[in-house]
PDB file of C-alpha atoms in Angstrom:
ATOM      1  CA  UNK A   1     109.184 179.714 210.581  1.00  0.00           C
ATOM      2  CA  UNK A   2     107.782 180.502 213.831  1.00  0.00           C
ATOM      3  CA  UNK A   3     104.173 183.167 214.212  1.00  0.00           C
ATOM      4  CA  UNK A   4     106.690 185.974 214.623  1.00  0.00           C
ATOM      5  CA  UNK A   5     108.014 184.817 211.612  1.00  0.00           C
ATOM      6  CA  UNK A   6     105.469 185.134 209.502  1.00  0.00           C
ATOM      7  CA  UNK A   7     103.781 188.370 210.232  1.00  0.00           C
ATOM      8  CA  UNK A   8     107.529 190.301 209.767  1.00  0.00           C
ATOM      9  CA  UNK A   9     107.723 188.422 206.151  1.00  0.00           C
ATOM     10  CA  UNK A  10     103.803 190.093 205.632  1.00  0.00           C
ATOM     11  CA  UNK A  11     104.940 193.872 207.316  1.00  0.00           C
ATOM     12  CA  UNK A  12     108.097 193.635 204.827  1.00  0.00           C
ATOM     13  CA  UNK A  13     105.844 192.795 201.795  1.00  0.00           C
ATOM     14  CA  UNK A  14     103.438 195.367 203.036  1.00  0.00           C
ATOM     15  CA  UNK A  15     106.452 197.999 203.547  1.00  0.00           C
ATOM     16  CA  UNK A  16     107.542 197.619 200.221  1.00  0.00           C
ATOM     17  CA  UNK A  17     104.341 198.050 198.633  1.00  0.00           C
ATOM     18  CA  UNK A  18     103.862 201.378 200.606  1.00  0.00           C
ATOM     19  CA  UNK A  19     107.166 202.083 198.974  1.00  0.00           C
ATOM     20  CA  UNK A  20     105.558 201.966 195.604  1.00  0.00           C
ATOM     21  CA  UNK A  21     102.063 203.495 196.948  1.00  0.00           C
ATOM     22  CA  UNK A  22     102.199 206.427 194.350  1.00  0.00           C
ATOM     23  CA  UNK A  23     101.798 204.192 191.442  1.00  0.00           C
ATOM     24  CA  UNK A  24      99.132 202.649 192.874  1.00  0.00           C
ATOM     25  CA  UNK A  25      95.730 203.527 192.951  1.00  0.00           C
ATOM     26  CA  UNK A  26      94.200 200.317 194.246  1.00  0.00           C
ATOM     27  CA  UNK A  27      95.126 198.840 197.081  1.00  0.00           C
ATOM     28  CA  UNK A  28      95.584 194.931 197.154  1.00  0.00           C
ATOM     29  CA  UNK A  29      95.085 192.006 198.917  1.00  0.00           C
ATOM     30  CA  UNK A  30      98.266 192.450 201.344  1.00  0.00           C
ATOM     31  CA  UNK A  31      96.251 195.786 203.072  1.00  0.00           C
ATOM     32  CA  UNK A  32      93.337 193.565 203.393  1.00  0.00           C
ATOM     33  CA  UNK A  33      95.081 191.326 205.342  1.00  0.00           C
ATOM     34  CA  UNK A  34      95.982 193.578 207.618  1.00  0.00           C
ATOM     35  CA  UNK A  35      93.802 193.189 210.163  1.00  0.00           C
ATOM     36  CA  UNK A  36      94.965 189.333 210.672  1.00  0.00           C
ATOM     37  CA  UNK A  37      98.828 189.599 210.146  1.00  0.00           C
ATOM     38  CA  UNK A  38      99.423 189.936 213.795  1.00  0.00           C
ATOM     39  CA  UNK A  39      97.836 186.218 214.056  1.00  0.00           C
ATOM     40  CA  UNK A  40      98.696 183.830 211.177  1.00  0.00           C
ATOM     41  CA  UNK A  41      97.360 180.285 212.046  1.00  0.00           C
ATOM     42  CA  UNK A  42      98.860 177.201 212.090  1.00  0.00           C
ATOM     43  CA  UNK A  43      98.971 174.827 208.512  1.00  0.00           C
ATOM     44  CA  UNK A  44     100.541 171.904 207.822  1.00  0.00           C
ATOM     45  CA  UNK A  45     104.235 173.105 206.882  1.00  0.00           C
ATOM     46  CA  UNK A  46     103.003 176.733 206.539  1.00  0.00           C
ATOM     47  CA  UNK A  47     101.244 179.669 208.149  1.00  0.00           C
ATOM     48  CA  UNK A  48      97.764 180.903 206.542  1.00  0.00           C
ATOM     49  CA  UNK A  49      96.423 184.026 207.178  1.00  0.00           C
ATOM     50  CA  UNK A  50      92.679 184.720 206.132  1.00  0.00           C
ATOM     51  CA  UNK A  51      89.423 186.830 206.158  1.00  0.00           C
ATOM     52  CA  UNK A  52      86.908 184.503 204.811  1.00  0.00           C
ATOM     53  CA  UNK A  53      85.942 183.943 208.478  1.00  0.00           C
ATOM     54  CA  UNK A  54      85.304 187.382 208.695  1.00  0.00           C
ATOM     55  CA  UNK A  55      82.278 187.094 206.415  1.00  0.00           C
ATOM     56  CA  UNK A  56      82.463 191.016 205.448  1.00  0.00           C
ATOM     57  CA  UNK A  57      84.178 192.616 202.580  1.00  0.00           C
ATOM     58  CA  UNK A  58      86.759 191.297 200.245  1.00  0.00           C
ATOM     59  CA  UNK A  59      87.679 187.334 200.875  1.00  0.00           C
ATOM     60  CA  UNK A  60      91.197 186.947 200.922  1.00  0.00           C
ATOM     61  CA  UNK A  61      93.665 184.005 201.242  1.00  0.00           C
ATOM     62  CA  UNK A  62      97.280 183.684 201.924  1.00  0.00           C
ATOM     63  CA  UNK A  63      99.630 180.671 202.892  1.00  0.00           C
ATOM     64  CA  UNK A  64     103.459 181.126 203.515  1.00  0.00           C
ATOM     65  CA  UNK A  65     104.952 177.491 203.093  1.00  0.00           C
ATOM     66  CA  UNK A  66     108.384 176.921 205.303  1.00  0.00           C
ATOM     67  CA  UNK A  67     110.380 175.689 201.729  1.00  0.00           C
ATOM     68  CA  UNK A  68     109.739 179.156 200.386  1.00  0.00           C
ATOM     69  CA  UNK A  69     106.012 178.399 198.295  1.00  0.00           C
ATOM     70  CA  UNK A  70     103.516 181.272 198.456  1.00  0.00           C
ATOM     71  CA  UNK A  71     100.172 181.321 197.877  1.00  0.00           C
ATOM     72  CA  UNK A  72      98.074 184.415 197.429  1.00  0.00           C
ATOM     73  CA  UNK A  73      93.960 184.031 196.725  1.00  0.00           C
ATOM     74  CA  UNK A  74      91.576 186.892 196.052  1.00  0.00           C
ATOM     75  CA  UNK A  75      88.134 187.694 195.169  1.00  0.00           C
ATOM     76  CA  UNK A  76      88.513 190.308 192.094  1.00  0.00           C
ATOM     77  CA  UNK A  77      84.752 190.725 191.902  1.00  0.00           C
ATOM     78  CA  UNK A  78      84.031 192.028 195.083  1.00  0.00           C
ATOM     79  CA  UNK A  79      82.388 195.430 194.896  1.00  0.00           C
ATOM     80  CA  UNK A  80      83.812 195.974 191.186  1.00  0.00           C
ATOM     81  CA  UNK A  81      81.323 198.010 189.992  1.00  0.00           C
ATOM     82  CA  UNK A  82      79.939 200.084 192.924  1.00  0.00           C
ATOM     83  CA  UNK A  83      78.028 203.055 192.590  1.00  0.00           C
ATOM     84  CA  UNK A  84      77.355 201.581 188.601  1.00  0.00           C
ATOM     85  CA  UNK A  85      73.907 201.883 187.299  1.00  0.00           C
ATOM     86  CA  UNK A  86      74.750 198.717 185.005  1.00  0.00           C
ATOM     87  CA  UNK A  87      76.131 196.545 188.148  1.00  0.00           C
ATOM     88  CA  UNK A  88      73.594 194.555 188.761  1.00  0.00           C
ATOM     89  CA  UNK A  89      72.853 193.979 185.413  1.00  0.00           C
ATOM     90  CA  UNK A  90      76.589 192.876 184.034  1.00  0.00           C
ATOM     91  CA  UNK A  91      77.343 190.720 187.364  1.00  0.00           C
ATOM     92  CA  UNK A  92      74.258 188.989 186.602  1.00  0.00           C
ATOM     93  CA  UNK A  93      75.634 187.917 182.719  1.00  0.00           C
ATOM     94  CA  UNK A  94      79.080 186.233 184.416  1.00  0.00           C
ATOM     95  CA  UNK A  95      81.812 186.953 187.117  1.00  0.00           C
ATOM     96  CA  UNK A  96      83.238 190.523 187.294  1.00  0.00           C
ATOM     97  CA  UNK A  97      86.991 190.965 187.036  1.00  0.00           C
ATOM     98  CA  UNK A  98      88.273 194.080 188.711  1.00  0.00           C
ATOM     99  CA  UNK A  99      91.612 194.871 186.354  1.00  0.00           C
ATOM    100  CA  UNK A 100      93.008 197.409 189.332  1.00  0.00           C
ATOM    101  CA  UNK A 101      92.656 195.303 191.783  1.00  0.00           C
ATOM    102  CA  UNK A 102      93.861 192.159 189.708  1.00  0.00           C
ATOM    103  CA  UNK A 103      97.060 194.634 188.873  1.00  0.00           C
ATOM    104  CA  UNK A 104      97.331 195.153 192.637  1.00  0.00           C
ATOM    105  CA  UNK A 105      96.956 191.471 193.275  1.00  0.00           C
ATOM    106  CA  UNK A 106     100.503 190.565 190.894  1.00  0.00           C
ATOM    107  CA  UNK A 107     102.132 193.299 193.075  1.00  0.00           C
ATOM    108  CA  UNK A 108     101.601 192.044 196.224  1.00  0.00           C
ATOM    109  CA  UNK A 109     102.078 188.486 195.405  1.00  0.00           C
ATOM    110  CA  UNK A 110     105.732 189.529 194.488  1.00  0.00           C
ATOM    111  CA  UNK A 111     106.215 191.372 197.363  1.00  0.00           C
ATOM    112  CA  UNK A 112     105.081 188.540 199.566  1.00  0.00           C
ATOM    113  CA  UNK A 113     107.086 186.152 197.665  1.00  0.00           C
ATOM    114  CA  UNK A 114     110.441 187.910 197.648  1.00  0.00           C
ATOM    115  CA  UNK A 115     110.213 189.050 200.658  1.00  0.00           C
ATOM    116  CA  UNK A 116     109.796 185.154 202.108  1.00  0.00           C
ATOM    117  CA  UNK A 117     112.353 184.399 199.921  1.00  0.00           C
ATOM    118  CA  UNK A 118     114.591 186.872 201.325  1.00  0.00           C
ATOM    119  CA  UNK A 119     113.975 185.348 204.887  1.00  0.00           C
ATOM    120  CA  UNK A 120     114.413 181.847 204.069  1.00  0.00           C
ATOM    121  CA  UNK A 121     117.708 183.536 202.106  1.00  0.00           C
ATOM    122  CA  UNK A 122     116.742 181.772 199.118  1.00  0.00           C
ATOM    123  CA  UNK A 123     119.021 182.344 196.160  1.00  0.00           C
ATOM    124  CA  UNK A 124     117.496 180.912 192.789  1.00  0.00           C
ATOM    125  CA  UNK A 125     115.267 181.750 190.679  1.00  0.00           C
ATOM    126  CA  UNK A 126     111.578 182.193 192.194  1.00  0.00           C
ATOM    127  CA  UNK A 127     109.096 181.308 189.200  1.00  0.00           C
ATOM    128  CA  UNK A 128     105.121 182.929 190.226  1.00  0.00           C
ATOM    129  CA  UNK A 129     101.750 181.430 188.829  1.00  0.00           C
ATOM    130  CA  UNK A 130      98.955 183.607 188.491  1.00  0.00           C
ATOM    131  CA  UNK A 131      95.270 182.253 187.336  1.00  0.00           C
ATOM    132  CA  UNK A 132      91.747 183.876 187.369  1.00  0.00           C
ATOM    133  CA  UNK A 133      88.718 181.142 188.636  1.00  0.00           C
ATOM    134  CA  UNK A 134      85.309 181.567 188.413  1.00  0.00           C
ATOM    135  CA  UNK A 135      84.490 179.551 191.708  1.00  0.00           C
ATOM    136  CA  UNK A 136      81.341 177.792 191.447  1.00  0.00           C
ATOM    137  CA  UNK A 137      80.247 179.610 188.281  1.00  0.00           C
ATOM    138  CA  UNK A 138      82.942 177.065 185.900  1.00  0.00           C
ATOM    139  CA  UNK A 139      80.683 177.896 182.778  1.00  0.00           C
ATOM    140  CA  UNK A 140      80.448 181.967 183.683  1.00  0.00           C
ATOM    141  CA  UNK A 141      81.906 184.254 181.341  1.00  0.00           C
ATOM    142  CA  UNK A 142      84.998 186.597 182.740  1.00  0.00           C
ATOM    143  CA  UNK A 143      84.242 190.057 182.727  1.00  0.00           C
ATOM    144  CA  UNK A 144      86.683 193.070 182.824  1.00  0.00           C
ATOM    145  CA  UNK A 145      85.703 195.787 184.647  1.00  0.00           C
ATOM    146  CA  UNK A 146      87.943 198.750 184.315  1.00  0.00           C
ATOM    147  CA  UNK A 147      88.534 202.050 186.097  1.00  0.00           C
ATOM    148  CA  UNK A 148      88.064 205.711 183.614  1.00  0.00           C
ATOM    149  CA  UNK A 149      90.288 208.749 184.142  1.00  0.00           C
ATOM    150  CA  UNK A 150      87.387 210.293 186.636  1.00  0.00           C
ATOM    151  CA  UNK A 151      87.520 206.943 188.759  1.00  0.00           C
ATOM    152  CA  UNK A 152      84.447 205.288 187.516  1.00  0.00           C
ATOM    153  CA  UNK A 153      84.411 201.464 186.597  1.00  0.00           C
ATOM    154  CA  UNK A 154      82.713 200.259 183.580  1.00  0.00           C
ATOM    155  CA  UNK A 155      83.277 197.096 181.227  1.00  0.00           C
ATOM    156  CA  UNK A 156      84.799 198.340 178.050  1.00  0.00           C
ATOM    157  CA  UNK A 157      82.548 196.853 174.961  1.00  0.00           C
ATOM    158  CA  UNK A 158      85.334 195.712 172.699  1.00  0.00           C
ATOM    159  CA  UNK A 159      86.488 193.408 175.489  1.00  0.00           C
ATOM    160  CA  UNK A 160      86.340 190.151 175.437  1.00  0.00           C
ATOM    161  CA  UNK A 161      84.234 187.728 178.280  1.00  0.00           C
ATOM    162  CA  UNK A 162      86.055 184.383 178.022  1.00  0.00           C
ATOM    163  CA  UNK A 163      84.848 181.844 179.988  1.00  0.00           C
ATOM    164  CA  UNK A 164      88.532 180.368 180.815  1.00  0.00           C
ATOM    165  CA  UNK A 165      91.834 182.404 181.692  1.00  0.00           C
ATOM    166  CA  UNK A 166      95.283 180.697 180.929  1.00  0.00           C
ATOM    167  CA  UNK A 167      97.673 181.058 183.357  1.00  0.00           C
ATOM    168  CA  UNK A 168     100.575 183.146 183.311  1.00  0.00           C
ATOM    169  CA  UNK A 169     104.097 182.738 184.700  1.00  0.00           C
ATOM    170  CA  UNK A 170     106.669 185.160 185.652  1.00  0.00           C
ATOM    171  CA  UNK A 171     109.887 184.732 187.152  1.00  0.00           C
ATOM    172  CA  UNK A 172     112.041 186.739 189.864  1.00  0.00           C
ATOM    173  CA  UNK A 173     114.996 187.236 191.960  1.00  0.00           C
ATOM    174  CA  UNK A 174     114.910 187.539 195.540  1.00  0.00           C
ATOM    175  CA  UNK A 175     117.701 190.752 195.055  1.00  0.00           C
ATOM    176  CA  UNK A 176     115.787 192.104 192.125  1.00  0.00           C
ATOM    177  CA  UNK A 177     115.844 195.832 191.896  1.00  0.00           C
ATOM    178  CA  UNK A 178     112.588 197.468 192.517  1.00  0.00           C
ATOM    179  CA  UNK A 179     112.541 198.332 188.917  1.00  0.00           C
ATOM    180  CA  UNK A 180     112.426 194.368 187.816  1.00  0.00           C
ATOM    181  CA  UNK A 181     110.193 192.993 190.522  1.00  0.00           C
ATOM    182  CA  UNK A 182     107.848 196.271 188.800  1.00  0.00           C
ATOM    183  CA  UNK A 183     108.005 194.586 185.663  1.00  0.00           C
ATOM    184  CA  UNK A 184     107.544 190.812 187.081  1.00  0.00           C
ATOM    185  CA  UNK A 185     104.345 192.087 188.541  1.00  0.00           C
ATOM    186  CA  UNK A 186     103.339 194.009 185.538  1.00  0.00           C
ATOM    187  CA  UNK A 187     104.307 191.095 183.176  1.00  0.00           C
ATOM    188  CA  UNK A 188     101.704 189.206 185.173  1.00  0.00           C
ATOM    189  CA  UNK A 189      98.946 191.748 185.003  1.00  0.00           C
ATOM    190  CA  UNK A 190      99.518 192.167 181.389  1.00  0.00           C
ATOM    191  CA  UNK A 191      99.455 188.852 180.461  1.00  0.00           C
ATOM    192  CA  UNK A 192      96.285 187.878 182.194  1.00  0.00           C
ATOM    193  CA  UNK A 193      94.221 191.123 180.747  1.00  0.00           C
ATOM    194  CA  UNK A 194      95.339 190.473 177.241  1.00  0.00           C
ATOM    195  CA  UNK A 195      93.157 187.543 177.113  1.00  0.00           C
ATOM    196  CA  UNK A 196      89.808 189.921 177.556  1.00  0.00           C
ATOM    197  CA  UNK A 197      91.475 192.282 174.536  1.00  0.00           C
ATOM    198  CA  UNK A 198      92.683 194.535 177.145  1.00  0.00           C
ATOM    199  CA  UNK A 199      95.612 196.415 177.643  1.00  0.00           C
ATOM    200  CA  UNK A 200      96.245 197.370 181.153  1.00  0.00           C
ATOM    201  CA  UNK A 201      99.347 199.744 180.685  1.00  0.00           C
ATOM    202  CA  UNK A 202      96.955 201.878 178.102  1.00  0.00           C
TER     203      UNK A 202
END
């Protein structure tokens, strides 16, 4: 894949997304990115695009591998309970988990990974990953942060803070329908906020 490449396989991810804007009431990692698509750098077998040099607002991490692998790394914690009287209070007791923005994350990784698929003209089955981290806090307890009716954020008290996430697999299609690469991404989101008692489609 050349530069040129690279930031058409983001705009299509980023297209499709927009596509799907009214379900959406976070936006992800892919419109963070934004502001660096125009200039992915050079990796070894891959392009990476990021804005941890940046050092302002969300980190966010992306590499597009030339046999078709995606990776797609985001800081869920980031401003997840702004404007909260408890904020500094709960992100003190363990890392905060932002369940929009985690939902928004799934999306976009399967929109960038179909749509590199798609370019490559890939035909089999695509099979996506998705893990939470707690960086250099290993021992931190996970917490959810959700988003009310009104648009406030708050951590539910019958969740659960586990300190470890499994991961969660999903597979796709490059062709999929819009309708199934909605439910790949939603499988993912589901499956991850399960393990804090949570049920994100509630």
């Amino acid at each position: 894949m050349t530069r040129q490449d690279a930031t058409a396989v983001v705009t299509a991810a980023c297209a499709r997304i927009d596509q799907q804007a009214e379900s959406r009431t976070t936006p992800g990692p892919l419109t963070g990115l934004q502001v660096v698509t125009d200039n992915p750098r050079p990796g070894l077998r891959r392009w990476v695009l990021s804005t941890l040099s940046l050092r302002g607002g969300r980190e966010i991490y992306a590499e597009l591998h030339h046999d078709g692998t995606v990776l797609l790394a985001a800081n869920l914690s980031w401003h997840a309970l702004r404007n909260n009287h408890r904020a500094d209070e709960l992100a003190s007791l363990g890392v905060l988990v932002h369940q929009n923005y985690l939902g928004a994350c799934c999306h976009d990784v399967c929109a960038l990974t179909s749509e590199l698929a798609r370019h490559l003209r890939l035909d089999s089955g695509l099979l996506l990953n998705a893990a939470l981290a707690a960086g250099t806090s290993k021992n931190a307890p996970l917490i959810p942060v959700v988003v009310d009716f009104p648009g406030l954020t708050d951590v539910p008290d019958h969740a659960r803070h586990p300190r470890k996430i499994q991961p969660v697999t999903t597979t796709l299609l490059p062709t999929d329908s819009d309708q199934a690469f909605k439910e790949s991404a939603q499988e993912l989101s589901t499956d991850l906020m399960n393990q804090f008692g949570l049920d994100p489609q509630l």
